[in-house]
Amino acid sequence: MYLTTSPGSADAAAPARRPPLRLSHLVSRTFSGGRPFLPDPLEPSLSRLQADLVRPYPVEYRPELLERGERNTFIEMTQRLLTDLPPLEEPVDLVLVANTAPDADPRRSPSCYLADVLPGDPLAFNLSDQGTAIGFTALRLVSEYAAADAFRRALVVLLDQRTFLFDTAGARDVPRQDRAVALLFGPEGRAGEPVTRQLADVAPDEVRATLDAVLNGPDGGGAGLPVTLITGQGLDIDAERFGPGIDVRPAPPGLPCTGPWSALAEVLPECAASGPRRMVVAEYDSTLRYLSTTTLDLEEGT
């Protein structure tokens, strides 16, 4: 259970500096097929629930998709993703589950599931309604909670799923695949603690200059390290304009929540083999006008 207490006295000793939350493991998995919605002993409740969820919005609920649709739910993807991580034996302090598009079957919470099965008694909750900035929000919150409470281990799970029981024609940021990514943070690992920045009200014509400023600042490429820049689907940027000092890797399209992080999982082993390097993950949400970046440094063979 997560508890808060009253502030200590003004003359209390300053808390000890917490160890950094390093990125110790990063795994990505793509799912195909899925279970049919029917038969389902709770089908009437699912149908009513889906109809209620879309009622406030100008979309059409399509109950006939229950008859022929398939789904990989967030719970099912999370359960299988855990098998890709090493056994978690030490207590986990914080669990964040994030998604851009809704779950095909929202009757079970993946954050509650993880709170039950992971060691320790973690603070666990879901994040949504942040557009393509959601993964960056999750990482920023990891650092903020760790700073406040000296957390030692945290797990972030990011989820995209492509099955909807309503019409998505004309919708933005609709996932094309079922994919899940897990980022495990702890005191060990070769990648340092991520530094996340989220800049609000960035106009489309300001994105490139703002990103250049980030890359050339202390949290960007200013450490004298070679830089790999992973660009999300909202950053349509000519890689050659960055010059030879920055290796640009576009994230796969159609994965609004997991895309940049699955790209990071793919290139991380290659970059780690080449020695110290700075990794920068960037995304722009043109609807919310958020420019988000996360920076982490790979160290020499630790």
XYZ file of C-alpha atoms in Angstrom:
302
model
C 0.000 0.000 0.000
C 1.229 3.487 -0.843
C 1.039 5.824 2.142
C 1.733 9.525 2.589
C 2.649 11.167 5.866
C 2.863 14.680 7.231
C 6.036 16.650 6.427
C 8.975 16.273 8.791
C 10.301 19.092 10.934
C 12.171 21.912 9.257
C 15.444 20.947 10.967
C 15.229 17.263 10.007
C 18.244 15.828 8.236
C 18.086 15.860 4.464
C 17.183 12.477 2.972
C 20.025 10.441 1.548
C 20.546 10.790 -2.175
C 18.749 7.960 -3.930
C 20.570 5.674 -6.361
C 19.676 6.266 -10.005
C 16.939 4.177 -11.572
C 18.838 2.684 -14.481
C 17.238 0.997 -17.481
C 18.110 -2.612 -16.699
C 15.893 -4.452 -19.224
C 13.876 -3.445 -22.281
C 11.758 -5.983 -24.158
C 9.267 -5.692 -27.017
C 6.840 -8.283 -28.349
C 4.418 -8.297 -31.292
C 1.237 -10.390 -31.110
C -0.723 -11.853 -33.988
C -4.146 -13.477 -34.167
C -5.878 -13.472 -30.813
C -8.848 -15.036 -29.084
C -12.343 -14.604 -30.529
C -14.682 -12.446 -28.484
C -17.299 -15.183 -28.479
C -18.211 -17.444 -26.837
C -17.782 -15.422 -23.677
C -19.855 -16.110 -20.549
C -19.859 -12.362 -19.869
C -20.655 -11.277 -23.437
C -23.806 -9.283 -22.574
C -21.836 -7.158 -20.122
C -19.033 -6.617 -22.637
C -21.505 -5.529 -25.306
C -23.233 -3.099 -22.954
C -19.904 -1.796 -21.695
C -18.578 -1.114 -25.190
C -21.814 0.624 -26.177
C -21.629 2.821 -23.063
C -17.987 3.705 -23.688
C -18.589 5.113 -27.160
C -21.965 6.771 -26.477
C -20.488 10.229 -25.657
C -18.455 10.244 -28.886
C -19.383 10.609 -32.579
C -18.514 7.004 -33.435
C -20.691 4.019 -34.207
C -20.594 0.953 -32.017
C -20.558 -2.213 -34.143
C -21.787 -5.168 -32.051
C -21.556 -7.485 -35.070
C -17.760 -7.392 -34.638
C -18.232 -9.428 -31.473
C -19.316 -12.298 -33.718
C -16.187 -12.382 -35.882
C -13.584 -10.243 -34.113
C -10.408 -11.388 -32.373
C -8.426 -9.638 -29.685
C -5.220 -9.676 -27.707
C -6.285 -7.874 -24.573
C -3.969 -5.760 -22.476
C -4.026 -8.388 -19.736
C -3.073 -11.193 -22.133
C -0.248 -9.196 -23.706
C 1.058 -8.185 -20.294
C 1.054 -11.773 -19.046
C 3.102 -12.960 -22.012
C 5.423 -9.969 -21.880
C 6.431 -10.849 -18.325
C 7.877 -14.128 -19.595
C 10.380 -12.136 -21.679
C 11.783 -10.440 -18.592
C 14.182 -12.156 -16.198
C 12.569 -13.494 -13.027
C 11.695 -10.549 -10.806
C 12.805 -11.504 -7.315
C 13.424 -8.111 -5.702
C 10.452 -5.959 -4.659
C 9.081 -3.624 -7.324
C 8.088 -0.209 -5.986
C 6.211 1.316 -8.926
C 4.233 -0.029 -11.900
C 2.934 2.199 -14.696
C 0.835 0.817 -17.553
C 0.281 3.214 -20.466
C -1.796 3.115 -23.644
C -2.878 5.510 -26.375
C -5.830 3.545 -27.809
C -8.302 1.746 -25.515
C -8.316 -1.938 -24.661
C -10.474 -4.258 -26.766
C -11.808 -5.723 -23.521
C -11.350 -3.314 -20.599
C -12.956 -5.479 -17.934
C -9.608 -6.381 -16.308
C -6.892 -3.916 -15.335
C -3.296 -4.830 -16.235
C -1.926 -2.549 -13.520
C -4.001 -4.345 -10.863
C -2.829 -7.668 -12.268
C 0.825 -6.612 -12.068
C 0.367 -5.300 -8.530
C -0.819 -8.798 -7.553
C 1.821 -10.911 -9.303
C 4.985 -8.832 -8.878
C 7.081 -9.077 -5.712
C 6.629 -6.361 -3.135
C 3.598 -4.129 -2.802
C 4.006 -1.689 -5.705
C 2.129 1.499 -6.336
C 0.420 0.653 -9.650
C -1.805 2.606 -12.002
C -2.725 3.128 -15.655
C -2.029 6.180 -17.819
C -3.985 7.244 -20.904
C -5.367 10.327 -22.713
C -1.896 11.702 -23.465
C -1.749 10.945 -27.181
C 1.647 9.825 -28.450
C 3.287 11.550 -25.472
C 2.051 8.803 -23.134
C 5.261 6.750 -22.957
C 7.289 9.845 -22.150
C 4.818 10.829 -19.444
C 5.264 7.384 -17.888
C 9.061 7.705 -17.818
C 8.876 11.220 -16.409
C 6.616 9.994 -13.613
C 9.026 7.163 -12.820
C 11.786 9.687 -12.158
C 9.499 11.991 -10.173
C 8.137 9.232 -7.937
C 11.620 7.826 -7.442
C 12.888 11.248 -6.417
C 10.030 11.693 -3.943
C 10.165 8.263 -2.331
C 13.586 6.760 -3.122
C 12.064 3.951 -5.183
C 14.614 1.338 -6.222
C 12.706 -0.586 -8.916
C 9.979 0.356 -11.366
C 8.259 -1.315 -14.298
C 6.680 0.531 -17.224
C 4.441 -1.412 -19.627
C 3.337 0.222 -22.905
C 0.505 -1.280 -24.948
C -0.918 -0.950 -28.462
C -3.780 -3.093 -29.762
C -5.547 -2.914 -33.105
C -9.023 -4.337 -32.419
C -11.967 -1.994 -31.949
C -15.693 -2.610 -31.704
C -16.489 0.757 -33.252
C -15.770 2.607 -36.463
C -12.262 4.149 -36.518
C -12.481 5.779 -39.975
C -10.751 9.148 -39.886
C -9.360 8.626 -36.373
C -5.767 9.609 -35.580
C -3.128 7.411 -33.967
C -4.950 4.121 -34.499
C -2.607 1.158 -33.844
C -2.004 -1.241 -36.711
C -0.505 -4.019 -34.593
C -0.817 -5.593 -31.183
C 2.469 -4.817 -29.464
C 3.707 -4.538 -25.892
C 6.918 -3.062 -24.492
C 8.302 -3.385 -20.974
C 10.960 -1.132 -19.469
C 12.383 -2.344 -16.164
C 14.319 0.133 -14.042
C 16.578 -0.639 -11.106
C 19.963 0.077 -9.529
C 21.810 -2.080 -12.060
C 22.161 -1.824 -15.823
C 24.378 -0.400 -18.493
C 21.966 2.349 -19.517
C 21.729 5.268 -17.123
C 18.557 6.799 -15.726
C 16.491 8.432 -18.490
C 16.034 12.186 -18.499
C 12.630 13.093 -19.938
C 11.489 16.515 -21.107
C 7.979 17.366 -22.274
C 7.558 20.740 -23.930
C 4.005 22.056 -24.324
C 2.521 24.300 -27.003
C 5.177 23.640 -29.634
C 3.836 24.668 -33.037
C 4.556 22.368 -36.006
C 6.926 24.900 -37.578
C 8.864 25.144 -34.288
C 9.471 21.418 -33.861
C 12.756 21.169 -35.752
C 14.387 24.172 -34.087
C 13.177 23.065 -30.656
C 14.490 19.545 -31.181
C 17.827 20.959 -32.364
C 18.039 22.974 -29.144
C 17.383 19.839 -27.087
C 20.006 17.835 -28.985
C 22.590 20.565 -28.543
C 21.833 21.126 -24.875
C 23.151 19.306 -21.788
C 20.386 16.681 -22.003
C 20.882 16.135 -25.734
C 24.180 15.679 -27.545
C 26.208 18.057 -25.436
C 28.173 15.359 -23.588
C 30.557 14.691 -26.458
C 29.104 11.231 -27.053
C 27.929 9.884 -30.395
C 24.156 10.221 -30.592
C 21.434 7.906 -31.852
C 18.119 9.708 -32.315
C 14.937 7.634 -32.489
C 12.083 9.604 -34.037
C 8.433 8.729 -33.481
C 5.714 8.729 -36.113
C 4.900 12.392 -35.478
C 8.403 13.528 -36.468
C 8.722 13.527 -40.243
C 12.299 14.802 -40.308
C 14.997 14.582 -42.960
C 17.741 12.584 -41.246
C 20.479 14.104 -43.399
C 19.781 17.570 -42.007
C 21.118 16.498 -38.632
C 24.568 15.869 -40.088
C 26.873 12.855 -39.768
C 27.236 13.123 -35.999
C 23.687 11.924 -35.295
C 22.412 8.486 -36.289
C 18.659 8.845 -36.928
C 16.427 5.767 -36.599
C 12.706 6.241 -37.398
C 10.250 4.266 -35.290
C 7.808 1.974 -37.124
C 4.509 3.667 -38.054
C 1.138 2.605 -36.726
C 2.306 2.126 -33.127
C 1.394 5.376 -31.371
C 2.242 4.154 -27.876
C 4.967 1.535 -28.344
C 6.632 2.582 -31.611
C 9.596 4.656 -30.346
C 10.274 2.253 -27.490
C 10.140 -0.867 -29.655
C 12.625 0.894 -31.972
C 14.823 1.574 -28.938
C 14.623 -2.105 -27.978
C 15.725 -3.052 -31.482
C 18.740 -0.742 -31.735
C 19.905 -0.909 -28.120
C 21.997 -4.114 -28.450
C 23.704 -2.752 -31.566
C 24.456 0.598 -29.942
C 25.632 -1.000 -26.694
C 28.201 -3.024 -28.659
C 29.766 0.150 -30.085
C 30.792 1.679 -26.749
C 29.507 4.720 -24.844
C 26.673 6.454 -26.659
C 23.804 8.847 -26.023
C 20.337 7.619 -26.970
C 17.604 10.209 -27.563
C 13.987 9.166 -28.153
C 11.745 11.935 -29.509
C 8.090 12.266 -30.490
C 5.744 15.073 -31.469
C 1.980 15.062 -31.007
C 0.559 17.661 -33.401
C -2.890 17.566 -31.794
C -1.677 18.233 -28.260
C 1.386 20.179 -29.522
C 3.677 18.260 -27.164
C 7.316 17.669 -28.068
C 8.683 14.916 -25.831
C 12.248 13.654 -25.517
C 13.934 11.049 -23.380
C 17.719 10.845 -23.115
C 19.768 8.011 -21.675
C 23.475 7.261 -21.837
C 25.019 3.894 -22.522
C 28.178 3.367 -20.551
C 31.278 1.308 -21.245
C 30.748 -2.404 -20.561
C 29.318 -2.206 -17.048
